[in-house]
PDB file of C-alpha atoms in Angstrom:
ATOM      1  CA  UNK V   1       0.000   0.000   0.000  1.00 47.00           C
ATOM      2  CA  UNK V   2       0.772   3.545  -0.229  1.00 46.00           C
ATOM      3  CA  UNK V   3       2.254   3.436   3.708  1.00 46.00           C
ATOM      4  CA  UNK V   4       5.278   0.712   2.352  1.00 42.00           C
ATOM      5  CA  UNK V   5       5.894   3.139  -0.614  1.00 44.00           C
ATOM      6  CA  UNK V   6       6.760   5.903   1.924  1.00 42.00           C
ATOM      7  CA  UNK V   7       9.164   3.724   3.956  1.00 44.00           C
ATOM      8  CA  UNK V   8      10.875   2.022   0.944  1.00 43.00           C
ATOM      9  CA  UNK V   9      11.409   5.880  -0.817  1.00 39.00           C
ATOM     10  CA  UNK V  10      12.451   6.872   2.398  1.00 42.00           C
ATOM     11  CA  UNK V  11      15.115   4.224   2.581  1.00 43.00           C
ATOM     12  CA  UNK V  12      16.615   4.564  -0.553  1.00 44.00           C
ATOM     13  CA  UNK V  13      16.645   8.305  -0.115  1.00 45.00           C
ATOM     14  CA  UNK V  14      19.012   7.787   2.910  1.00 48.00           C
ATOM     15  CA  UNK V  15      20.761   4.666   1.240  1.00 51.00           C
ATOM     16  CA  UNK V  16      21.932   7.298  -1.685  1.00 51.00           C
ATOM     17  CA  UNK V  17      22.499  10.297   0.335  1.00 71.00           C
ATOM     18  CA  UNK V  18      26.556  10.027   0.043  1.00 78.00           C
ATOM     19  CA  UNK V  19      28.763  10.267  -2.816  1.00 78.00           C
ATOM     20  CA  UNK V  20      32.937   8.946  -1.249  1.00 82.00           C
ATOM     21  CA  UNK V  21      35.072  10.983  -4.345  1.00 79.00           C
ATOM     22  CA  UNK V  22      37.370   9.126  -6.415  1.00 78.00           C
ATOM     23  CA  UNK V  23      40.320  11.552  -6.158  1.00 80.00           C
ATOM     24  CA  UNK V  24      42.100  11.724  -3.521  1.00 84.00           C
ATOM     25  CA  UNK V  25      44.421  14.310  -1.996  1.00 86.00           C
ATOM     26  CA  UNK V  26      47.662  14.353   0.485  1.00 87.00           C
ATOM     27  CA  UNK V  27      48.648  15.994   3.673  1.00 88.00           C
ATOM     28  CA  UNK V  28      52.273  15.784   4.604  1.00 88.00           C
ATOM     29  CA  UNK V  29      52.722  16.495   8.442  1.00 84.00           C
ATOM     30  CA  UNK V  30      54.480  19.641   9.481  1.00 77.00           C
ATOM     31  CA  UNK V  31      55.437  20.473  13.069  1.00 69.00           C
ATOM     32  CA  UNK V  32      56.932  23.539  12.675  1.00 77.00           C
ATOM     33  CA  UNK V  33      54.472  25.788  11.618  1.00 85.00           C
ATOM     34  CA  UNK V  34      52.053  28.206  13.300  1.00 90.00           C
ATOM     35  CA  UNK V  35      48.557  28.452  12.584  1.00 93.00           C
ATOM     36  CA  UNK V  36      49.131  31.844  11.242  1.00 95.00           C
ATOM     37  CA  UNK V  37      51.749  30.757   8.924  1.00 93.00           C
ATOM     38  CA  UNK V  38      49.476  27.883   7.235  1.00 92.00           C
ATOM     39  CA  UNK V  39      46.688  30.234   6.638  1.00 94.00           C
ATOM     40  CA  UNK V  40      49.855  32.292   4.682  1.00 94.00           C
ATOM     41  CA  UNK V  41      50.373  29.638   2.823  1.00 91.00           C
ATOM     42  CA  UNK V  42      46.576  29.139   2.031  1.00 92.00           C
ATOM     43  CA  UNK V  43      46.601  31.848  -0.039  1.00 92.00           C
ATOM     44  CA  UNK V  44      43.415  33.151   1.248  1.00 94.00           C
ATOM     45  CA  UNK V  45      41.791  36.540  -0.237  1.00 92.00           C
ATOM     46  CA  UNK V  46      39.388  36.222   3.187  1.00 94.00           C
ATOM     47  CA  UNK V  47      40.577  34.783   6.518  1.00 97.00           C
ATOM     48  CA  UNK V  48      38.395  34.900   9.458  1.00 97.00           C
ATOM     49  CA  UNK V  49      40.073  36.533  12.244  1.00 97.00           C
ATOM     50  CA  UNK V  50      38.455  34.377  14.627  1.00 96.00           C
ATOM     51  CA  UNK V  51      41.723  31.688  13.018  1.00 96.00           C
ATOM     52  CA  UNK V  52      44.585  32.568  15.108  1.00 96.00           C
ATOM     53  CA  UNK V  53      46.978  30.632  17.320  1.00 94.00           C
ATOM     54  CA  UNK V  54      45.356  31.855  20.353  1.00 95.00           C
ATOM     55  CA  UNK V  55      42.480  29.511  19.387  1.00 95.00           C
ATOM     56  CA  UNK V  56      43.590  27.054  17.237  1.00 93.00           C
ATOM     57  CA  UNK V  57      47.413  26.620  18.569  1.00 91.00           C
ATOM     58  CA  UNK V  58      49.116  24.065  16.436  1.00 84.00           C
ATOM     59  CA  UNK V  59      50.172  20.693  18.307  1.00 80.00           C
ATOM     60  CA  UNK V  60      52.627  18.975  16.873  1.00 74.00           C
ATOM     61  CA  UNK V  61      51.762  15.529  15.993  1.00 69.00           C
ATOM     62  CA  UNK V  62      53.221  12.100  16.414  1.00 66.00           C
ATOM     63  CA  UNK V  63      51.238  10.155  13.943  1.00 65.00           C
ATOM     64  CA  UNK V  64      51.916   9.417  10.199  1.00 63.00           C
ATOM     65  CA  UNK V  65      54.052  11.890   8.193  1.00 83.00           C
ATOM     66  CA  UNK V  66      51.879  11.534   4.760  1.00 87.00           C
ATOM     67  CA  UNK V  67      47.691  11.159   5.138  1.00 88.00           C
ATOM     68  CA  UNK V  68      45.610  10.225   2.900  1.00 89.00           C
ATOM     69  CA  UNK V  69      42.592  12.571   2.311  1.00 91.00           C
ATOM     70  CA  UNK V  70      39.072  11.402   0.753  1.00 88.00           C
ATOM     71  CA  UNK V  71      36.115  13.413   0.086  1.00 88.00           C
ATOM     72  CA  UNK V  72      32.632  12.474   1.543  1.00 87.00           C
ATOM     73  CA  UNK V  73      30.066  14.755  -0.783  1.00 84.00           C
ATOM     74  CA  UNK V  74      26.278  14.587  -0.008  1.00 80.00           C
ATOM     75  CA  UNK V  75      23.884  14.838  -2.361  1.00 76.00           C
ATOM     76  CA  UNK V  76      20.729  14.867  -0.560  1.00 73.00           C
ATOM     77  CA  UNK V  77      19.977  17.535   2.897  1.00 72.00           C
ATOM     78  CA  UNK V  78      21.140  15.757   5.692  1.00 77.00           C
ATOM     79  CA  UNK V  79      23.178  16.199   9.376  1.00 79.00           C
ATOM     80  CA  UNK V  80      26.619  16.171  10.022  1.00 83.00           C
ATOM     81  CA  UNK V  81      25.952  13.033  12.223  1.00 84.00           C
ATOM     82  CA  UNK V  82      24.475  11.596   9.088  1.00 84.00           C
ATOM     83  CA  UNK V  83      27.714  12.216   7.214  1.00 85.00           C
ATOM     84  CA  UNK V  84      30.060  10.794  10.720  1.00 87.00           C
ATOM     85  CA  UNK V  85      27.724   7.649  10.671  1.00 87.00           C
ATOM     86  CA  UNK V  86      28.492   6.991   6.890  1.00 86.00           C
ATOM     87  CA  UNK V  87      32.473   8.475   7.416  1.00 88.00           C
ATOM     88  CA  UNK V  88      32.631   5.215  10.290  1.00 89.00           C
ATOM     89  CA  UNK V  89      30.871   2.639   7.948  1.00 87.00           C
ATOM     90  CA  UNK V  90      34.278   3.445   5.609  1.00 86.00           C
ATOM     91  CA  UNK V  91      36.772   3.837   8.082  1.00 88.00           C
ATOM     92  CA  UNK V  92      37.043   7.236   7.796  1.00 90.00           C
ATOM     93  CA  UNK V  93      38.604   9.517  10.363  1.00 90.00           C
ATOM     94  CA  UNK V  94      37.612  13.183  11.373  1.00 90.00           C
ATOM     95  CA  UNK V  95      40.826  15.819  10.609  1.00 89.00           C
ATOM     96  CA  UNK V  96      42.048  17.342  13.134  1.00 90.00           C
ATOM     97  CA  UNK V  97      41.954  21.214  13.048  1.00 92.00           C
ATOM     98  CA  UNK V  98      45.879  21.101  12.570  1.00 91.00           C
ATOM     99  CA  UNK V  99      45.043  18.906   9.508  1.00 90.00           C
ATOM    100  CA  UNK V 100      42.227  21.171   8.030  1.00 92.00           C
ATOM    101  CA  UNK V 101      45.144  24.121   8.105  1.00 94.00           C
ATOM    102  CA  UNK V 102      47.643  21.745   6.471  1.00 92.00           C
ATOM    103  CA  UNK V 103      45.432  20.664   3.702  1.00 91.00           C
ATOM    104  CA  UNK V 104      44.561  24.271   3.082  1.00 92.00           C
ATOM    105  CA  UNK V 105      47.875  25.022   2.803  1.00 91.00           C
ATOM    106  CA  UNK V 106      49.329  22.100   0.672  1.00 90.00           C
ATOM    107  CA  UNK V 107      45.690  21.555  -1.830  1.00 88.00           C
ATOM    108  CA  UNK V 108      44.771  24.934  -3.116  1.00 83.00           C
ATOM    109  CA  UNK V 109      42.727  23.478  -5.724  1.00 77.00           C
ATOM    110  CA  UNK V 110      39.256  23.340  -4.452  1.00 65.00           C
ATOM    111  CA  UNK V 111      37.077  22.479  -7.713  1.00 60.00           C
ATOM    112  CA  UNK V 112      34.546  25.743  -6.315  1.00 66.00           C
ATOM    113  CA  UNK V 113      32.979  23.594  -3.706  1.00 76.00           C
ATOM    114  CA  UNK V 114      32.857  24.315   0.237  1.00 83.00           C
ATOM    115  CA  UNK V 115      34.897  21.701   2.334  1.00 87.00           C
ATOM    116  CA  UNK V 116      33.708  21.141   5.636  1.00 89.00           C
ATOM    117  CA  UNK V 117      36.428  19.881   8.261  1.00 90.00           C
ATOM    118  CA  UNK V 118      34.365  17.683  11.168  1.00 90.00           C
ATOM    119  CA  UNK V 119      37.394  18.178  13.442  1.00 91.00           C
ATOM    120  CA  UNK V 120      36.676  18.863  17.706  1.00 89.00           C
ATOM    121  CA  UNK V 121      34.411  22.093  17.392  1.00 89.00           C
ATOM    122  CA  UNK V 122      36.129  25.440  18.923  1.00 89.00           C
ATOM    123  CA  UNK V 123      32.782  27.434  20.174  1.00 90.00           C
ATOM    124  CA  UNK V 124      30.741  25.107  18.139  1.00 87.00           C
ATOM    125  CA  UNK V 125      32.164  26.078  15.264  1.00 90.00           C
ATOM    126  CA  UNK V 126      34.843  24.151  12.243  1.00 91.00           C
ATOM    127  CA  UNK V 127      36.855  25.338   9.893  1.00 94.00           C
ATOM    128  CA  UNK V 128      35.544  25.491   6.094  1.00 92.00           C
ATOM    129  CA  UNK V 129      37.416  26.486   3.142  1.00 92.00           C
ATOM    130  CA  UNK V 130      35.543  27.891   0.329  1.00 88.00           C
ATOM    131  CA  UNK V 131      36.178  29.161  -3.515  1.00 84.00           C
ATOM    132  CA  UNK V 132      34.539  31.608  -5.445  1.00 81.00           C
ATOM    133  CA  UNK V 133      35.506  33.284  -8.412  1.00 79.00           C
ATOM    134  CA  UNK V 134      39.037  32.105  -8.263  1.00 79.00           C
ATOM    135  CA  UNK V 135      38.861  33.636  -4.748  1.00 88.00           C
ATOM    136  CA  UNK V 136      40.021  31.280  -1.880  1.00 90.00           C
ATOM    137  CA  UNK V 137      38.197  31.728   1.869  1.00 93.00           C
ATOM    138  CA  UNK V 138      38.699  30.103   5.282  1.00 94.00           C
ATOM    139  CA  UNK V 139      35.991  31.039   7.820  1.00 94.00           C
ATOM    140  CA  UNK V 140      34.485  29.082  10.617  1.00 94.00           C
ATOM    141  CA  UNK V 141      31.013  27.287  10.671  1.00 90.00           C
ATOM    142  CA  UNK V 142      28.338  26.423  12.984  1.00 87.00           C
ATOM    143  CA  UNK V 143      27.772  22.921  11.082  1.00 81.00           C
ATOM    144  CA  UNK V 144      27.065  21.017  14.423  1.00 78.00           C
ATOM    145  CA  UNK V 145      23.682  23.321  14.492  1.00 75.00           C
ATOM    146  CA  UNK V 146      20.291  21.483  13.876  1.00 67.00           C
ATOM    147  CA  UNK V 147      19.903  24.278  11.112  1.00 64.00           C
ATOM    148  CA  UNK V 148      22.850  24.052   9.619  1.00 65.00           C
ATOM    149  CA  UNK V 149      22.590  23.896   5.976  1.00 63.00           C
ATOM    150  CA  UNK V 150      25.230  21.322   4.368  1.00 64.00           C
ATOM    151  CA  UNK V 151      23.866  20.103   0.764  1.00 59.00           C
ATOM    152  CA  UNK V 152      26.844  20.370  -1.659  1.00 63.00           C
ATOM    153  CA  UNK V 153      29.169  20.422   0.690  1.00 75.00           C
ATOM    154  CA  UNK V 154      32.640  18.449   0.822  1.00 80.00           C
ATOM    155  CA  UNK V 155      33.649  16.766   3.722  1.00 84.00           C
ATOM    156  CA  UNK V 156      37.168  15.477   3.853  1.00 85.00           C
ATOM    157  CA  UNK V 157      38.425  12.630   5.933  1.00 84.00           C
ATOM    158  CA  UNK V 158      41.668  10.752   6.669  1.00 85.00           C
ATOM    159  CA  UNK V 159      41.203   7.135   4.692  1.00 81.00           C
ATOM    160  CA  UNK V 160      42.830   4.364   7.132  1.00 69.00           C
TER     161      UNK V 160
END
């Protein structure tokens, strides 16, 4: 009956919500660099000034040198816990924030799409990187809000 038809469109709507990119991108692990410094390298025309080492300080890390990065792009509306539920059915980590600023700095092509980074919140809010125009931005977004709006997004994880 019409009742099934709703849960079985439902279902495949979620089921199909996800696209995991092809492409793939690299980070190579820098300790030596302040946050400052990466957002130089970003090549930003707009930096929010919220982005400092005060807030974000840069802590060195002890794990791999060279990451693997892999998009996560959604194609329907959806949460960000949505998106982390799918990320852990691949075995896909969260960036850190030190990660988000290194892949800033090392990818600057962004094929004019907002990336999202998931990493531990700083006053609720992540970094995202986006592109206009040939202009490059990093700003900060509320994305764990119940109103946050995240179709066409890309969300980049470490692949394991």
């Amino acid at each position: 009956g019409k009742k099934s038809q709703n849960v079985f469109s439902f279902l495949i709507g979620r089921v199909f919500m996800f696209l995991v990119r092809k492409k793939w991108f690299e980070i190579v692990q820098m300790n030596n660099l302040t946050t400052e410094e990466l957002i130089e390298e970003g090549e930003y025309s707009g930096v929010n000034e919220e982005l400092t080492s005060d807030n974000f300080p840069f802590r060195v890390c002890k794990s791999k040198k060279i990451k693997k990065v892999r998009f996560i792009e959604t194609i329907a509306d959806c949460d960000v816990f949505d998106i982390l539920s799918f990320a852990s059915t691949q075995n896909f980590k969260e960036l850190t924030y030190e990660e988000a600023l290194l892949f800033g700095a090392q990818n600057k092509e962004l094929c004019n799409k907002t990336l999202c980074f998931l990493h531990e919140p700083w006053k609720e809010k992540t970094i995202v990187i986006r592109e206009d125009n040939k202009n490059r931005y990093i700003d900060l977004y509320y994305v764990y809000s119940k109103t946050a709006r995240i179709m066409s997004f890309l969300f980049p994880f470490i692949e394991d």
